[in-house]
Amino acid sequence: MEDSDPDRLAARITEGDAEAVVAAVARLEGVDVETRKRALRAVRDAVDDGTRLGEAAAEPLTSFLTDDDRAVRLTAAKLFVALARTAPEAVTPAVDSLGARLADDAEFYYVRARCAEALGYVAVESPEAVADPATLADLRVGLEFDEPEVKEKLAKALAHVALGDPGRLRHHVDSLAEHLDADDELVRYHLCTALVAIGCEHPERLTAAEAALGERLRDESAYVRGRAAEALGLLAGTESPGERVDVDEALDEVDADAAPSFLLDRAEFCRRRLADPAADPVSGVGTVESVREGTADAVAAMTAPDDGACPHCGLDFADGGPPMCPRCGTPR
């Protein structure tokens, strides 16, 4: 069965022959579990290497999200994450299938987590494709009950939804704020990021999260603190501040010699806006574009080993890296 061979399938994908890919994928349903997994991994490797799949080639892959074998479903979900990260438009036909996996409480939680992650990547570029209220509810409600591994991906997906369309979650600020004290650093970071994205276009909505954001100014994570300061700076720019949380003391605790530039820039942004709501913005802070551009680097810095990161800007170093940080110029 030549066309069901994983290596042959990868070649079909690289050749860009969509019809051949569709036919080969269809034949996979009749082969053993290990071959199905190998074939799906071959597709994912091709996508990771830069091969772009169109909707016609990607759509048949959704059948593996409901495969009888859990490992096959997880491999397929990981494939859709890779595809959504590089070519989100190709995943649009799979949104309903991914949403169905996310909504299935009986599904293996790692499968649900990856489906949520894939939906998030689609939402950044095609927010209308992930606009179903039930899907958004599944993302939000899961923060209350799901496994930690799922919560991280749910929070990440919510941040991406907000980045794709800041107005999509503007009525849910209070429910997002309820989870800003989550144990997982990345959950806190992604939810703060979602609130910043909302605040870029609807800053007045952040009033419902003000107290929770104020508490995050003393978070153990410099990146969570930075996003919280950014959100509060956006809120400070609204016309009717009313009773505002006193954040000056928390901002004064930021150590200019030790904190990464990510936090320093956002603390300065917050200070300026508190002093003068019409103050000139800090470059690279307080816009949807800056959040989109900076989130991946921030997450990389947060997840890098402590001994391999610049203590000032958070840039990850490889072992044996340069004596000076190539980003900020600070000695290691």
CSV table of C-alpha atoms in Angstrom, one decimal:
chain,number,residue,atom,x,y,z
A,1,MET,CA,0.0,0.0,0.0
A,2,GLU,CA,2.4,2.6,-1.3
A,3,ASP,CA,0.3,5.7,-0.8
A,4,SER,CA,-0.3,4.8,2.9
A,5,ASP,CA,3.5,4.6,3.6
A,6,PRO,CA,4.4,7.5,5.9
A,7,ASP,CA,7.5,8.4,3.9
A,8,ARG,CA,5.6,8.4,0.6
A,9,LEU,CA,2.9,10.6,2.2
A,10,ALA,CA,5.5,13.1,3.3
A,11,ALA,CA,6.8,13.2,-0.3
A,12,ARG,CA,3.3,13.8,-1.6
A,13,ILE,CA,3.0,16.7,0.8
A,14,THR,CA,6.3,18.2,-0.1
A,15,GLU,CA,5.4,17.9,-3.8
A,16,GLY,CA,2.3,20.0,-3.1
A,17,ASP,CA,0.0,17.5,-4.7
A,18,ALA,CA,-3.2,18.1,-2.7
A,19,GLU,CA,-5.3,15.5,-4.5
A,20,ALA,CA,-2.7,12.8,-3.8
A,21,VAL,CA,-2.4,13.8,-0.2
A,22,VAL,CA,-6.2,13.6,0.2
A,23,ALA,CA,-6.2,10.1,-1.4
A,24,ALA,CA,-3.3,8.9,0.7
A,25,VAL,CA,-4.8,10.2,4.0
A,26,ALA,CA,-8.1,8.4,3.1
A,27,ARG,CA,-6.1,5.1,2.7
A,28,LEU,CA,-4.6,5.5,6.2
A,29,GLU,CA,-7.9,4.7,7.8
A,30,GLY,CA,-7.4,1.1,6.9
A,31,VAL,CA,-3.8,0.6,8.2
A,32,ASP,CA,-2.5,-0.2,11.7
A,33,VAL,CA,-2.2,2.3,14.6
A,34,GLU,CA,1.6,2.6,14.4
A,35,THR,CA,1.5,3.4,10.7
A,36,ARG,CA,-1.3,6.0,11.2
A,37,LYS,CA,0.8,7.7,13.9
A,38,ARG,CA,4.0,7.6,11.7
A,39,ALA,CA,2.1,9.1,8.8
A,40,LEU,CA,0.6,11.9,10.8
A,41,ARG,CA,4.0,12.7,12.3
A,42,ALA,CA,5.5,12.7,8.8
A,43,VAL,CA,2.8,15.3,7.8
A,44,ARG,CA,3.7,17.4,10.9
A,45,ASP,CA,7.4,17.2,10.2
A,46,ALA,CA,6.7,18.5,6.7
A,47,VAL,CA,4.6,21.3,8.0
A,48,ASP,CA,7.3,22.2,10.6
A,49,ASP,CA,9.9,22.3,7.7
A,50,GLY,CA,7.9,24.9,5.9
A,51,THR,CA,5.5,22.9,3.6
A,52,ARG,CA,2.1,24.6,3.4
A,53,LEU,CA,-1.1,22.6,3.2
A,54,GLY,CA,-4.2,24.1,1.8
A,55,GLU,CA,-7.8,23.5,3.0
A,56,ALA,CA,-8.3,20.6,0.5
A,57,ALA,CA,-5.3,18.7,1.9
A,58,ALA,CA,-5.9,19.5,5.5
A,59,GLU,CA,-9.6,18.8,5.8
A,60,PRO,CA,-9.4,15.0,5.5
A,61,LEU,CA,-7.0,14.9,8.4
A,62,THR,CA,-9.9,15.9,10.8
A,63,SER,CA,-11.1,12.3,10.7
A,64,PHE,CA,-8.1,11.3,12.9
A,65,LEU,CA,-9.4,13.6,15.6
A,66,THR,CA,-12.0,11.0,16.3
A,67,ASP,CA,-9.8,8.0,15.7
A,68,ASP,CA,-10.5,5.0,18.0
A,69,ASP,CA,-6.9,5.1,19.2
A,70,ARG,CA,-6.1,7.9,21.7
A,71,ALA,CA,-2.5,8.2,20.6
A,72,VAL,CA,-3.6,8.8,17.0
A,73,ARG,CA,-6.0,11.5,18.2
A,74,LEU,CA,-3.3,13.2,20.1
A,75,THR,CA,-0.9,13.0,17.2
A,76,ALA,CA,-3.5,14.5,14.9
A,77,ALA,CA,-4.2,17.3,17.4
A,78,LYS,CA,-0.5,18.1,17.5
A,79,LEU,CA,-0.4,18.2,13.7
A,80,PHE,CA,-3.2,20.7,13.7
A,81,VAL,CA,-1.3,22.9,16.2
A,82,ALA,CA,1.7,22.9,13.8
A,83,LEU,CA,-0.5,23.7,10.9
A,84,ALA,CA,-2.5,26.4,12.7
A,85,ARG,CA,0.7,28.0,13.8
A,86,THR,CA,2.1,28.2,10.3
A,87,ALA,CA,-1.0,28.4,8.0
A,88,PRO,CA,-4.1,29.1,10.2
A,89,GLU,CA,-6.3,29.6,7.1
A,90,ALA,CA,-5.8,26.0,6.2
A,91,VAL,CA,-7.3,24.9,9.5
A,92,THR,CA,-10.6,26.8,9.1
A,93,PRO,CA,-12.5,23.7,7.9
A,94,ALA,CA,-11.3,21.9,11.0
A,95,VAL,CA,-12.6,24.4,13.5
A,96,ASP,CA,-15.8,22.5,14.3
A,97,SER,CA,-14.0,19.3,14.7
A,98,LEU,CA,-11.4,20.9,17.0
A,99,GLY,CA,-14.2,22.5,19.0
A,100,ALA,CA,-16.0,19.2,19.4
A,101,ARG,CA,-12.9,17.6,20.8
A,102,LEU,CA,-12.4,20.5,23.2
A,103,ALA,CA,-16.0,20.2,24.4
A,104,ASP,CA,-15.8,16.5,25.0
A,105,ASP,CA,-15.2,16.1,28.7
A,106,ALA,CA,-14.5,12.4,28.2
A,107,GLU,CA,-11.6,13.1,25.8
A,108,PHE,CA,-8.0,12.7,26.9
A,109,TYR,CA,-7.0,16.0,28.4
A,110,TYR,CA,-3.9,16.3,26.3
A,111,VAL,CA,-6.0,16.0,23.2
A,112,ARG,CA,-8.3,18.7,24.4
A,113,ALA,CA,-5.3,21.0,25.3
A,114,ARG,CA,-3.8,20.7,21.8
A,115,CYS,CA,-7.2,21.3,20.2
A,116,ALA,CA,-7.6,24.5,22.3
A,117,GLU,CA,-4.1,25.6,21.2
A,118,ALA,CA,-4.9,25.1,17.6
A,119,LEU,CA,-8.1,27.0,17.8
A,120,GLY,CA,-6.2,29.9,19.4
A,121,TYR,CA,-3.8,30.1,16.5
A,122,VAL,CA,-6.7,30.2,14.1
A,123,ALA,CA,-8.4,32.9,16.1
A,124,VAL,CA,-5.4,35.3,15.8
A,125,GLU,CA,-5.7,35.5,12.0
A,126,SER,CA,-9.4,34.5,11.5
A,127,PRO,CA,-11.3,35.5,14.7
A,128,GLU,CA,-14.7,35.1,13.0
A,129,ALA,CA,-13.9,31.4,12.5
A,130,VAL,CA,-13.7,30.8,16.3
A,131,ALA,CA,-16.6,33.1,17.1
A,132,ASP,CA,-19.1,30.4,18.3
A,133,PRO,CA,-20.3,31.3,21.8
A,134,ALA,CA,-20.1,27.6,22.8
A,135,THR,CA,-16.5,27.4,21.9
A,136,LEU,CA,-15.6,30.5,23.8
A,137,ALA,CA,-17.6,29.2,26.8
A,138,ASP,CA,-15.6,25.9,26.7
A,139,LEU,CA,-12.4,27.9,26.7
A,140,ARG,CA,-13.5,30.0,29.7
A,141,VAL,CA,-15.3,27.4,31.8
A,142,GLY,CA,-12.4,25.0,31.4
A,143,LEU,CA,-10.2,27.3,33.4
A,144,GLU,CA,-12.3,26.4,36.5
A,145,PHE,CA,-12.3,22.6,36.2
A,146,ASP,CA,-9.6,21.3,33.8
A,147,GLU,CA,-6.2,19.7,34.3
A,148,PRO,CA,-3.3,22.1,34.6
A,149,GLU,CA,-2.0,21.1,31.2
A,150,VAL,CA,-5.3,22.0,29.6
A,151,LYS,CA,-5.6,25.3,31.5
A,152,GLU,CA,-2.4,26.6,30.1
A,153,LYS,CA,-3.6,25.9,26.5
A,154,LEU,CA,-7.1,27.3,27.3
A,155,ALA,CA,-5.5,30.5,28.6
A,156,LYS,CA,-3.2,30.7,25.6
A,157,ALA,CA,-6.2,30.3,23.2
A,158,LEU,CA,-8.1,33.0,25.0
A,159,ALA,CA,-5.2,35.4,24.6
A,160,HIS,CA,-5.1,34.6,20.9
A,161,VAL,CA,-8.8,35.1,20.6
A,162,ALA,CA,-8.4,38.6,22.2
A,163,LEU,CA,-5.4,39.3,19.9
A,164,GLY,CA,-7.5,38.4,16.8
A,165,ASP,CA,-10.4,40.5,17.9
A,166,PRO,CA,-10.0,42.5,21.1
A,167,GLY,CA,-13.8,43.0,21.3
A,168,ARG,CA,-14.6,39.3,21.3
A,169,LEU,CA,-14.0,38.9,25.0
A,170,ARG,CA,-14.8,42.4,26.3
A,171,HIS,CA,-17.9,41.2,28.1
A,172,HIS,CA,-15.9,38.4,29.9
A,173,VAL,CA,-13.2,40.5,31.6
A,174,ASP,CA,-14.5,39.6,35.1
A,175,SER,CA,-14.4,35.9,34.4
A,176,LEU,CA,-10.9,36.1,33.1
A,177,ALA,CA,-9.8,38.1,36.1
A,178,GLU,CA,-11.1,35.4,38.4
A,179,HIS,CA,-8.2,33.2,37.3
A,180,LEU,CA,-5.3,35.7,37.5
A,181,ASP,CA,-4.2,34.0,40.7
A,182,ALA,CA,-3.8,30.6,39.1
A,183,ASP,CA,-0.9,28.5,40.2
A,184,ASP,CA,0.6,28.1,36.7
A,185,GLU,CA,2.7,31.1,35.7
A,186,LEU,CA,1.8,30.7,32.0
A,187,VAL,CA,-1.9,30.7,32.8
A,188,ARG,CA,-1.5,34.0,34.6
A,189,TYR,CA,0.6,35.4,31.9
A,190,HIS,CA,-1.7,34.5,29.0
A,191,LEU,CA,-4.8,35.8,30.9
A,192,CYS,CA,-3.0,39.1,31.6
A,193,THR,CA,-2.1,39.2,27.9
A,194,ALA,CA,-5.7,38.7,26.9
A,195,LEU,CA,-6.7,41.5,29.2
A,196,VAL,CA,-4.1,43.8,27.7
A,197,ALA,CA,-5.4,43.0,24.2
A,198,ILE,CA,-8.9,43.8,25.3
A,199,GLY,CA,-7.7,47.0,26.9
A,200,CYS,CA,-6.0,48.2,23.8
A,201,GLU,CA,-9.4,48.8,22.2
A,202,HIS,CA,-11.7,48.8,25.2
A,203,PRO,CA,-9.7,50.1,28.1
A,204,GLU,CA,-12.7,51.0,30.2
A,205,ARG,CA,-13.7,47.3,30.3
A,206,LEU,CA,-10.6,46.6,32.4
A,207,THR,CA,-12.3,48.2,35.4
A,208,ALA,CA,-13.7,44.8,36.3
A,209,ALA,CA,-10.2,43.4,36.5
A,210,GLU,CA,-8.5,46.3,38.2
A,211,ALA,CA,-8.1,44.8,41.7
A,212,ALA,CA,-6.9,41.4,40.3
A,213,LEU,CA,-4.4,43.2,38.1
A,214,GLY,CA,-3.2,45.3,41.0
A,215,GLU,CA,-2.4,42.1,42.9
A,216,ARG,CA,-0.4,40.8,39.9
A,217,LEU,CA,2.0,43.8,40.2
A,218,ARG,CA,3.7,41.7,42.9
A,219,ASP,CA,3.6,38.5,41.0
A,220,GLU,CA,6.7,36.3,41.3
A,221,SER,CA,7.0,36.4,37.5
A,222,ALA,CA,8.4,39.5,36.0
A,223,TYR,CA,6.4,38.9,32.8
A,224,VAL,CA,3.1,38.6,34.6
A,225,ARG,CA,3.9,41.8,36.4
A,226,GLY,CA,4.8,43.5,33.2
A,227,ARG,CA,1.5,42.6,31.5
A,228,ALA,CA,-0.4,43.6,34.6
A,229,ALA,CA,1.3,47.0,34.6
A,230,GLU,CA,0.6,47.3,30.9
A,231,ALA,CA,-3.1,46.6,31.4
A,232,LEU,CA,-3.3,49.1,34.3
A,233,GLY,CA,-1.6,51.7,32.2
A,234,LEU,CA,-4.2,51.2,29.5
A,235,LEU,CA,-7.0,51.6,32.1
A,236,ALA,CA,-5.4,54.8,33.5
A,237,GLY,CA,-5.9,56.4,30.1
A,238,THR,CA,-9.7,56.2,30.3
A,239,GLU,CA,-11.5,59.5,30.8
A,240,SER,CA,-13.3,58.6,34.0
A,241,PRO,CA,-10.8,56.9,36.3
A,242,GLY,CA,-12.9,57.1,39.5
A,243,GLU,CA,-11.4,55.1,42.4
A,244,ARG,CA,-8.2,53.6,41.1
A,245,VAL,CA,-6.1,50.9,42.7
A,246,ASP,CA,-3.0,52.5,44.3
A,247,VAL,CA,-0.2,50.9,42.3
A,248,ASP,CA,2.6,53.4,42.9
A,249,GLU,CA,4.2,51.4,45.8
A,250,ALA,CA,4.2,48.2,43.7
A,251,LEU,CA,5.8,50.0,40.8
A,252,ASP,CA,8.4,51.5,43.0
A,253,GLU,CA,9.5,48.0,44.0
A,254,VAL,CA,10.5,47.1,40.5
A,255,ASP,CA,14.3,46.8,40.6
A,256,ALA,CA,15.7,48.7,37.6
A,257,ASP,CA,19.0,46.8,37.9
A,258,ALA,CA,17.6,43.3,38.0
A,259,ALA,CA,14.2,43.4,36.2
A,260,PRO,CA,14.0,42.4,32.5
A,261,SER,CA,13.3,45.2,30.0
A,262,PHE,CA,9.9,43.6,29.4
A,263,LEU,CA,8.9,44.6,33.0
A,264,LEU,CA,10.8,47.9,33.1
A,265,ASP,CA,9.2,49.2,29.9
A,266,ARG,CA,5.7,48.3,31.0
A,267,ALA,CA,6.2,49.8,34.5
A,268,GLU,CA,7.3,53.0,32.9
A,269,PHE,CA,4.3,52.9,30.6
A,270,CYS,CA,2.0,52.5,33.6
A,271,ARG,CA,3.7,55.3,35.5
A,272,ARG,CA,3.4,57.7,32.6
A,273,ARG,CA,-0.3,57.0,32.1
A,274,LEU,CA,-1.0,57.3,35.8
A,275,ALA,CA,0.7,60.7,35.9
A,276,ASP,CA,-0.9,61.9,32.6
A,277,PRO,CA,-3.5,59.8,30.8
A,278,ALA,CA,-2.5,61.6,27.6
A,279,ALA,CA,1.2,61.0,28.0
A,280,ASP,CA,3.3,59.8,25.0
A,281,PRO,CA,3.3,56.0,24.7
A,282,VAL,CA,6.4,53.9,25.4
A,283,SER,CA,7.6,52.3,22.2
A,284,GLY,CA,6.5,48.7,21.8
A,285,VAL,CA,3.9,48.8,24.6
A,286,GLY,CA,0.2,49.1,24.8
A,287,THR,CA,-0.8,48.1,21.3
A,288,VAL,CA,-2.3,44.9,19.9
A,289,GLU,CA,0.6,44.8,17.4
A,290,SER,CA,3.2,45.0,20.2
A,291,VAL,CA,1.5,42.2,22.2
A,292,ARG,CA,1.4,40.0,19.1
A,293,GLU,CA,5.1,40.6,18.4
A,294,GLY,CA,6.3,40.2,22.0
A,295,THR,CA,4.4,37.3,23.4
A,296,ALA,CA,6.4,34.5,21.8
A,297,ASP,CA,9.7,36.0,23.1
A,298,ALA,CA,8.2,36.5,26.6
A,299,VAL,CA,7.0,32.9,26.8
A,300,ALA,CA,10.4,31.6,25.6
A,301,ALA,CA,12.1,33.7,28.3
A,302,MET,CA,9.7,32.4,30.9
A,303,THR,CA,10.2,28.7,30.0
A,304,ALA,CA,14.0,28.9,29.4
A,305,PRO,CA,16.2,27.3,32.1
A,306,ASP,CA,17.3,30.0,34.6
A,307,ASP,CA,21.0,29.4,34.1
A,308,GLY,CA,20.6,30.0,30.3
A,309,ALA,CA,18.7,33.3,30.3
A,310,CYS,CA,19.8,36.9,30.5
A,311,PRO,CA,18.8,38.2,33.9
A,312,HIS,CA,18.1,41.6,32.5
A,313,CYS,CA,16.1,41.1,29.3
A,314,GLY,CA,15.2,37.4,29.6
A,315,LEU,CA,16.8,36.3,26.3
A,316,ASP,CA,17.6,32.6,26.2
A,317,PHE,CA,21.3,31.6,25.8
A,318,ALA,CA,22.7,28.4,24.5
A,319,ASP,CA,25.4,26.7,26.6
A,320,GLY,CA,28.7,28.4,25.9
A,321,GLY,CA,27.0,31.5,24.5
A,322,PRO,CA,28.5,35.0,24.2
A,323,PRO,CA,29.8,36.8,27.3
A,324,MET,CA,27.5,39.7,26.4
A,325,CYS,CA,23.8,39.5,25.8
A,326,PRO,CA,23.2,40.0,22.1
A,327,ARG,CA,19.8,41.7,22.8
A,328,CYS,CA,20.6,44.2,25.6
A,329,GLY,CA,24.4,44.2,25.8
A,330,THR,CA,24.5,43.3,29.5
A,331,PRO,CA,27.4,41.1,30.7
A,332,ARG,CA,26.2,37.5,31.5
